[in-house]
Tab-separated table of C-alpha atoms in Angstrom:
chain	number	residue	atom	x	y	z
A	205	UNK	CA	20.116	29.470	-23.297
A	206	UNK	CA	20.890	27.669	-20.042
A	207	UNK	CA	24.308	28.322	-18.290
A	208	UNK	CA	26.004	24.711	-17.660
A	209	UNK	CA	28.432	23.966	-14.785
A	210	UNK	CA	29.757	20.516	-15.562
A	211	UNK	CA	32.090	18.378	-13.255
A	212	UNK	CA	34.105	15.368	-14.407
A	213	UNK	CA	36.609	15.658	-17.340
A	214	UNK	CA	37.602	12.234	-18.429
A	215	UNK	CA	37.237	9.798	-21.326
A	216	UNK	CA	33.320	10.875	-21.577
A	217	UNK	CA	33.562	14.874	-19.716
A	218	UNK	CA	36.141	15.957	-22.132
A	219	UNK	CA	34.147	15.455	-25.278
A	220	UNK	CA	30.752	16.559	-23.920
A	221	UNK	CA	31.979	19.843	-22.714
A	222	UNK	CA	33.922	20.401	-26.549
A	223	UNK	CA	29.916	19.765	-27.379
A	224	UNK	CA	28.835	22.157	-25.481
A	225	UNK	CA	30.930	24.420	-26.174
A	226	UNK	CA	30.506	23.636	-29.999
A	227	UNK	CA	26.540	23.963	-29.668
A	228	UNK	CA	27.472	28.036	-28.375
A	229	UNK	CA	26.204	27.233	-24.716
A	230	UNK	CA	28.279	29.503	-22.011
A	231	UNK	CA	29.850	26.136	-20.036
A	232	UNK	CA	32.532	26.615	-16.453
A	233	UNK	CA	34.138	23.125	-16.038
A	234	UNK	CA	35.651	21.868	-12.738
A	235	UNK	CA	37.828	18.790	-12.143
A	236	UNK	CA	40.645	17.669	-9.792
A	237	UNK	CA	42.903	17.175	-12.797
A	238	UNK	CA	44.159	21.012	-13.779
A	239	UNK	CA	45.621	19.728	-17.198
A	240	UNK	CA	41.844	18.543	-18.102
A	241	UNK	CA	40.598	22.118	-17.177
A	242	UNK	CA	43.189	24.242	-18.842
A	243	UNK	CA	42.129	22.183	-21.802
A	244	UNK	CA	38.854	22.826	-21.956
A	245	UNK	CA	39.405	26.784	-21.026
A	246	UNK	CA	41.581	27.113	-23.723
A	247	UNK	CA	38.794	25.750	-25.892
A	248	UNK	CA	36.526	28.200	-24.546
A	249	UNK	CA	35.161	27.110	-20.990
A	250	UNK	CA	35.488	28.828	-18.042
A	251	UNK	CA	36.616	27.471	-15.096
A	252	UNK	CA	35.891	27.222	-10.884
A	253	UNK	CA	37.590	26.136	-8.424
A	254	UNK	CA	34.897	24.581	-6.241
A	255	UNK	CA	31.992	22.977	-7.407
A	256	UNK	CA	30.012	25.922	-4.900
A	257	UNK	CA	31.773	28.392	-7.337
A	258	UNK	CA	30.908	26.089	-10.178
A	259	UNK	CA	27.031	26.262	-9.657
A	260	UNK	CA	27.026	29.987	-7.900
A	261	UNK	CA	27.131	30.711	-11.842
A	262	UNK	CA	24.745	27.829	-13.837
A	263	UNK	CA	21.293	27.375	-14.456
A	264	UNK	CA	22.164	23.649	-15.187
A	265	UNK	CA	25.031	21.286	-13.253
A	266	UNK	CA	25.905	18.366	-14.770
A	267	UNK	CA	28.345	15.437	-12.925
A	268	UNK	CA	29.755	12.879	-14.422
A	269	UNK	CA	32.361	10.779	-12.441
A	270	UNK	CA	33.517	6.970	-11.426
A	271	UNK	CA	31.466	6.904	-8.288
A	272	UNK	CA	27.991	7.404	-5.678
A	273	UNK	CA	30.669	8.270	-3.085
A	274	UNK	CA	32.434	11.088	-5.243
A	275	UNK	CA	28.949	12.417	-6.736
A	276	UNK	CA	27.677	12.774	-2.732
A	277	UNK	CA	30.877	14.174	-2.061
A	278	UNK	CA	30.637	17.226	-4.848
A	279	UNK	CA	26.586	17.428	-3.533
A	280	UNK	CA	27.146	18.135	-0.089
A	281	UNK	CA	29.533	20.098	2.145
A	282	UNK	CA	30.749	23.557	2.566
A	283	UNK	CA	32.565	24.005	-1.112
A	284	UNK	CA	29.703	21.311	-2.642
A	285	UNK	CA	27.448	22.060	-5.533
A	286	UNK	CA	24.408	22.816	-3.181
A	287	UNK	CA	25.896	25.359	-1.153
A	288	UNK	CA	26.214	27.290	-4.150
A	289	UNK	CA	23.456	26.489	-6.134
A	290	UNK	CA	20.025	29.112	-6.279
A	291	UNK	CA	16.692	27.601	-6.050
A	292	UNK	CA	15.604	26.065	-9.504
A	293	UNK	CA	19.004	24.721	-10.326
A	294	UNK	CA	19.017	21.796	-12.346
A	295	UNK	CA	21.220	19.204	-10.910
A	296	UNK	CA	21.849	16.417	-13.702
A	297	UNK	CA	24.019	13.206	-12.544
A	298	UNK	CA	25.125	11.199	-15.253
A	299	UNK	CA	27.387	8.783	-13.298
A	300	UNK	CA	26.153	4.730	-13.674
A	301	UNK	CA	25.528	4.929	-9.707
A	302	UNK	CA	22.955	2.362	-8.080
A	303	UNK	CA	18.981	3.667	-8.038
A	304	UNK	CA	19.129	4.014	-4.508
A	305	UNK	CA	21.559	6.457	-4.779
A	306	UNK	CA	20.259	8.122	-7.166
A	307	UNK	CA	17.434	8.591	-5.096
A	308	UNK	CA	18.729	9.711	-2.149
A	309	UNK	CA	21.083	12.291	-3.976
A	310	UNK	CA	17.794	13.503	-5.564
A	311	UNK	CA	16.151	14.015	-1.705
A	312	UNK	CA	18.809	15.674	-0.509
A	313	UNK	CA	18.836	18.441	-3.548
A	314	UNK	CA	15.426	18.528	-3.096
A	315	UNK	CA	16.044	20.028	0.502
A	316	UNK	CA	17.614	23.419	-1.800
A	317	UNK	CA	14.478	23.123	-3.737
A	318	UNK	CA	17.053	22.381	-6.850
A	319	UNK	CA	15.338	19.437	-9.094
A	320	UNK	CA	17.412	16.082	-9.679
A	321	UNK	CA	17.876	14.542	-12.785
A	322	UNK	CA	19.351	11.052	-12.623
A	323	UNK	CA	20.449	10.747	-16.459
A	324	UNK	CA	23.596	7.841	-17.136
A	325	UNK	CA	24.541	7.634	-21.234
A	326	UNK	CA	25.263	4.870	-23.107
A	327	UNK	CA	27.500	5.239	-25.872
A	328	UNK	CA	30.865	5.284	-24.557
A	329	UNK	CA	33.118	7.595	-25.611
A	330	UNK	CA	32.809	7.588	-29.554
A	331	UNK	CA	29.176	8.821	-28.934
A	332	UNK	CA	30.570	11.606	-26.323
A	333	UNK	CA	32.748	12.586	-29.073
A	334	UNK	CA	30.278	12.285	-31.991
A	335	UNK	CA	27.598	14.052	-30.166
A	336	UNK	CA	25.567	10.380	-30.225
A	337	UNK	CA	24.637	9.610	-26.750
A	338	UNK	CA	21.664	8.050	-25.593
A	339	UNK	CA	20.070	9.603	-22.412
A	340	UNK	CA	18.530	7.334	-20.169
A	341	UNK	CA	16.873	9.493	-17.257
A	342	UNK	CA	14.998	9.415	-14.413
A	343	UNK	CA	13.506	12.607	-12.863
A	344	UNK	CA	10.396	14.797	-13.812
A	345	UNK	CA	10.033	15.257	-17.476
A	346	UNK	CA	8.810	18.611	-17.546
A	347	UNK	CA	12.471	19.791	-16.363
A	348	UNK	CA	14.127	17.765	-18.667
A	349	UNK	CA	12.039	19.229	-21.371
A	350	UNK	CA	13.258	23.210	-20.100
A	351	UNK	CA	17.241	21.836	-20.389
A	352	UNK	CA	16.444	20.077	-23.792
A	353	UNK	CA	18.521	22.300	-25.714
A	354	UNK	CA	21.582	20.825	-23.130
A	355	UNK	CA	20.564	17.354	-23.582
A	356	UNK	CA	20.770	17.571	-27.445
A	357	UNK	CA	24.330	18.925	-27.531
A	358	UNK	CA	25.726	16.198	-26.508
A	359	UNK	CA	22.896	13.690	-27.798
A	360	UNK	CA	20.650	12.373	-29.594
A	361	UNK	CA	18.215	9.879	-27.839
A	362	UNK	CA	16.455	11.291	-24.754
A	363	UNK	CA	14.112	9.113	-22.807
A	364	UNK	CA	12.443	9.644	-19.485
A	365	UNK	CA	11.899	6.255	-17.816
A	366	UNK	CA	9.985	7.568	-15.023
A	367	UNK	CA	10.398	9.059	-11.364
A	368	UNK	CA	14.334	9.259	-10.092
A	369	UNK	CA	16.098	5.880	-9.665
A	370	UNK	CA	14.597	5.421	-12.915
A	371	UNK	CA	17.117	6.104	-15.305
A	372	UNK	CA	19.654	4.495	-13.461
A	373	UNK	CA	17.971	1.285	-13.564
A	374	UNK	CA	17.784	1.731	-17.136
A	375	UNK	CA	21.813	2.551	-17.076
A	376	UNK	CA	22.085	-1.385	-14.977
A	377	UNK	CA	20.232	-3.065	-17.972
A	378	UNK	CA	21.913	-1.766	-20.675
A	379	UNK	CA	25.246	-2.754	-18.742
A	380	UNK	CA	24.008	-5.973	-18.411
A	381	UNK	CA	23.438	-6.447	-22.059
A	382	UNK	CA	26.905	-4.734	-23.220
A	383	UNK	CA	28.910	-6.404	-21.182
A	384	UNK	CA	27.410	-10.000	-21.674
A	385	UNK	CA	27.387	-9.438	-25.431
A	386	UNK	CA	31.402	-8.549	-25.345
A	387	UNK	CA	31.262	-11.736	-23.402
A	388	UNK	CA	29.773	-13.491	-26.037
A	389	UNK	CA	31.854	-11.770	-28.825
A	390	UNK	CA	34.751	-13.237	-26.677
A	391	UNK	CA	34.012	-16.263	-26.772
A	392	UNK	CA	32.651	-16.925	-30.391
A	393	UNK	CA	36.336	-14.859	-31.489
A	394	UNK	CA	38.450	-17.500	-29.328
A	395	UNK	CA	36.456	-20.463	-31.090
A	396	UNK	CA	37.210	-19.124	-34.176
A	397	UNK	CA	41.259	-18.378	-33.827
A	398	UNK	CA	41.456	-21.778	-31.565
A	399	UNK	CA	39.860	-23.504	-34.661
A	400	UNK	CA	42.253	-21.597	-37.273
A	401	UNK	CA	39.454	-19.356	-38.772
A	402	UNK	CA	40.779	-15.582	-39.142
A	403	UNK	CA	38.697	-13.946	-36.705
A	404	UNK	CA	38.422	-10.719	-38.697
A	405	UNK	CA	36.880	-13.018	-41.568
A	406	UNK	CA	34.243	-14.525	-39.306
A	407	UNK	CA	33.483	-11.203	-38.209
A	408	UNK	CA	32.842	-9.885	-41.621
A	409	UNK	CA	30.655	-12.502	-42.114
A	410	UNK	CA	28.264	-12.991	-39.511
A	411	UNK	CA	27.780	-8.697	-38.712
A	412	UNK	CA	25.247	-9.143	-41.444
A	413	UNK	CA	23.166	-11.091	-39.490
A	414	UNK	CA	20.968	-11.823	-36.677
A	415	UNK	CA	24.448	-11.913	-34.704
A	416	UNK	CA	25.178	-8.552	-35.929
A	417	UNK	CA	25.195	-5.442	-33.134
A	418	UNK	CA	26.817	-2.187	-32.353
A	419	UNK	CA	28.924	-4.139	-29.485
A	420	UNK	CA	30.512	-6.557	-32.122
A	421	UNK	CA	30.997	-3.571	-34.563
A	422	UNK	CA	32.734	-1.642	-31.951
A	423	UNK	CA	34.355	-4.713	-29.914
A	424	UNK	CA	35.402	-7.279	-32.650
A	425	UNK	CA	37.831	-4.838	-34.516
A	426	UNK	CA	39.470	-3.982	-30.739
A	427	UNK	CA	39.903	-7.915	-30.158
A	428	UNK	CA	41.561	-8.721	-33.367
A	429	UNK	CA	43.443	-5.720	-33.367
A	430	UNK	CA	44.318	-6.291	-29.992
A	431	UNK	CA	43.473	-2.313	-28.755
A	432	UNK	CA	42.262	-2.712	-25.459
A	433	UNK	CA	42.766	1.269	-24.880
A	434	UNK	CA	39.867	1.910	-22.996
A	435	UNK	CA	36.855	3.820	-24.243
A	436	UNK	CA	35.050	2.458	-20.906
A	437	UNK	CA	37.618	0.970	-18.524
A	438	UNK	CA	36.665	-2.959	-17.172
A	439	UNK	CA	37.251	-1.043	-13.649
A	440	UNK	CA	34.279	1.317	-14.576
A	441	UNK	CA	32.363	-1.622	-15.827
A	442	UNK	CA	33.012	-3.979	-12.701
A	443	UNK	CA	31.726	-1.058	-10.829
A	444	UNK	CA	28.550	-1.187	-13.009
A	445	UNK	CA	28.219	-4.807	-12.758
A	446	UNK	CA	28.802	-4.944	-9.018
A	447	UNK	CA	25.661	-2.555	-8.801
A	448	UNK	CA	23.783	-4.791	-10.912
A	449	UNK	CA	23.721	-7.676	-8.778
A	450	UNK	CA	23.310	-5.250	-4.883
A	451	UNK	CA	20.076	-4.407	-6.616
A	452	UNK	CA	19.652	-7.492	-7.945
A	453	UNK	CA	20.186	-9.565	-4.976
A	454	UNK	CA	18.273	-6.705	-2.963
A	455	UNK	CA	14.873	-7.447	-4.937
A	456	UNK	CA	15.696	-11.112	-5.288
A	457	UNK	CA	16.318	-11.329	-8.653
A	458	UNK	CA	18.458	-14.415	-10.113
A	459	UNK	CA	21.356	-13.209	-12.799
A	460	UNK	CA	23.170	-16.467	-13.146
A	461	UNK	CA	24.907	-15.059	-16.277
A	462	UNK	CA	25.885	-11.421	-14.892
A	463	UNK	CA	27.091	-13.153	-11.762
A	464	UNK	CA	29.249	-15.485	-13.655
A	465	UNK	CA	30.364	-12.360	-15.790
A	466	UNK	CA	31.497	-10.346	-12.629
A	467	UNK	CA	33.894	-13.218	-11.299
A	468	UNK	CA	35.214	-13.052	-15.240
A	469	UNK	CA	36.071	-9.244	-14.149
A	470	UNK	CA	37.382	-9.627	-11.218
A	471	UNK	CA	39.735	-12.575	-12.834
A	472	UNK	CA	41.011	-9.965	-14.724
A	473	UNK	CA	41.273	-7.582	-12.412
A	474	UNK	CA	43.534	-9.806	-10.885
A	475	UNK	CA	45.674	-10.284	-14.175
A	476	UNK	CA	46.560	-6.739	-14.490
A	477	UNK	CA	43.713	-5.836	-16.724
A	478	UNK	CA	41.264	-3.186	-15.044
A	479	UNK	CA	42.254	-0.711	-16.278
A	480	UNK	CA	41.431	-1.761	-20.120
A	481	UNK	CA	38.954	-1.370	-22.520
A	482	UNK	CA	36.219	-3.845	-21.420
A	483	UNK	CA	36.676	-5.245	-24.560
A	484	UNK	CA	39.576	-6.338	-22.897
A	485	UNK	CA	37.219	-9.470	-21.810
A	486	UNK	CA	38.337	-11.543	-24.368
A	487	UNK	CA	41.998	-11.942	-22.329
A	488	UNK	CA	40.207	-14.098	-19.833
A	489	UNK	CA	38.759	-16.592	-23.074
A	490	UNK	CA	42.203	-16.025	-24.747
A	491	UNK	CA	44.149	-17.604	-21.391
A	492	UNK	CA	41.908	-20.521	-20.747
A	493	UNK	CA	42.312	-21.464	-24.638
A	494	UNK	CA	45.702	-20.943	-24.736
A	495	UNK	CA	45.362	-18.698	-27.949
A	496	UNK	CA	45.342	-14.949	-28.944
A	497	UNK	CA	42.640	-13.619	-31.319
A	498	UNK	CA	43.875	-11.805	-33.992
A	499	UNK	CA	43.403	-11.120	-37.617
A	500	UNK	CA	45.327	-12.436	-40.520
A	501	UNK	CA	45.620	-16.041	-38.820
């Protein structure tokens, strides 16, 4: 069994490496957050302390942070992951970074002769916890079939889309869709509480239908409720959604909705909200209508 360096402990990190670790696969952890280490060594990870020491030691790295700029940064450099890593090491990013990135980080690994995986989830962080996450991944499929046994720990839905860049164009769509369906949840919920329907009713009654998805499943309850404690942050999202429409704009392709949707972020951003769930969306309906969605109305 492969021997996995990971880097990146937060809401989705955490939970993956408790998978791995769970699945009996010999995982060292680095992060710049000690607390988030000791955590996971006193579950039964080892730890580095440089991502050179980190993949001196694995057969498999896997990265999983906010940013292109912090993945290139744990790539390259003296203390980086390549500097450590032996020829053959499997390098798997699964940060929601642009395909062009993705490309070039996978061109400069392929300088150490180490292949490069780009592989962003979707599931948030009830399917790192569950064990649920869906892999989308670009790279060569042949590697991803020697690290399936990693893949599966933490998963459940593994698809190769095709050569690198691949999967993180994948990783743009599905953001589009997610985040325009919270929209939508948003703005149906608001109707509904502005028109003095309990929202919690109206969600009970349409899931059953064609309007029924996993977003308003896992988004509806958080409105009503009013838990915006983030399971993806709106900041993580606006970063998505920003990278949606570079490459969308860079192969000419009109988004009229996503655009409008990333001026809805930034709104919030502006209101104090970044740093909430991105069901958190539904403040910017709520504040136009004057109203607060919430059950028992």
């Amino acid at each position: 069994m492969a021997k996995v360096g990971f880097i990146g402990l937060g809401i989705m990190g955490k939970p993956m490496v408790l998978n791995l670790l769970k699945a009996g696969i010999d995982t060292t952890v680095y992060d710049v957050n000690p607390k988030a280490v000791e955590a996971l060594v006193e579950a039964g990870a080892k730890a580095a302390t440089s991502p050179k020491e980190l993949a001196t030691g694995s057969d498999v790295v896997i990265t999983i942070v906010p940013n292109a700029a912090i993945v290139k940064s744990l790539l390259e450099g003296e203390d980086g992951i390549l500097a450590g890593a032996k020829p053959g090491t499997v390098i798997v990013d699964m940060s929601s970074v642009s395909p062009v990135d993705s490309q070039k980080f996978a061109e400069v690994a392929a300088k150490y002769d180490c292949p490069f995986l780009d592989s962003p989830v979707s599931g948030g962080e009830p399917g790192a916890i569950n064990a649920t996450l869906a892999y989308m991944i670009g790279g060569d499929e042949a590697v991803v079939e020697k690290i399936k046994d990693v893949f599966l720990a933490m998963g459940k839905s593994i698809t190769v889309i095709g050569p690198n860049g691949s999967g993180s164009v994948a990783k743009l769509a599905n953001q589009i869709i997610v985040n325009l369906n919270i929209a939508a949840v948003s703005e149906a919920l608001v109707l509904a509480q502005k028109a003095g329907a309990d929202p919690e009713k109206v969600y009970q009654a349409i899931r059953g239908g064609l309007a029924g998805s996993v977003v308003l499943d896992a988004k509806a309850p958080m409105m009503y409720n009013r838990n915006f404690k983030p399971g993806g942050t709106l900041a993580i999202n606006l970063k998505d959604i920003t990278n949606v429409m570079d490459t969308a704009q860079s192969l000419d392709v009109p988004l009229i909705l996503t655009s409008q949707l990333k001026q809805i972020m930034h709104s919030l951003k502006a209101d104090g909200h970044i740093m909430d769930d991105h069901g958190g969306i539904v403040q910017f309906y709520e504040k136009l209508a004057g109203v607060e969605v919430k059950k028992g109305s």
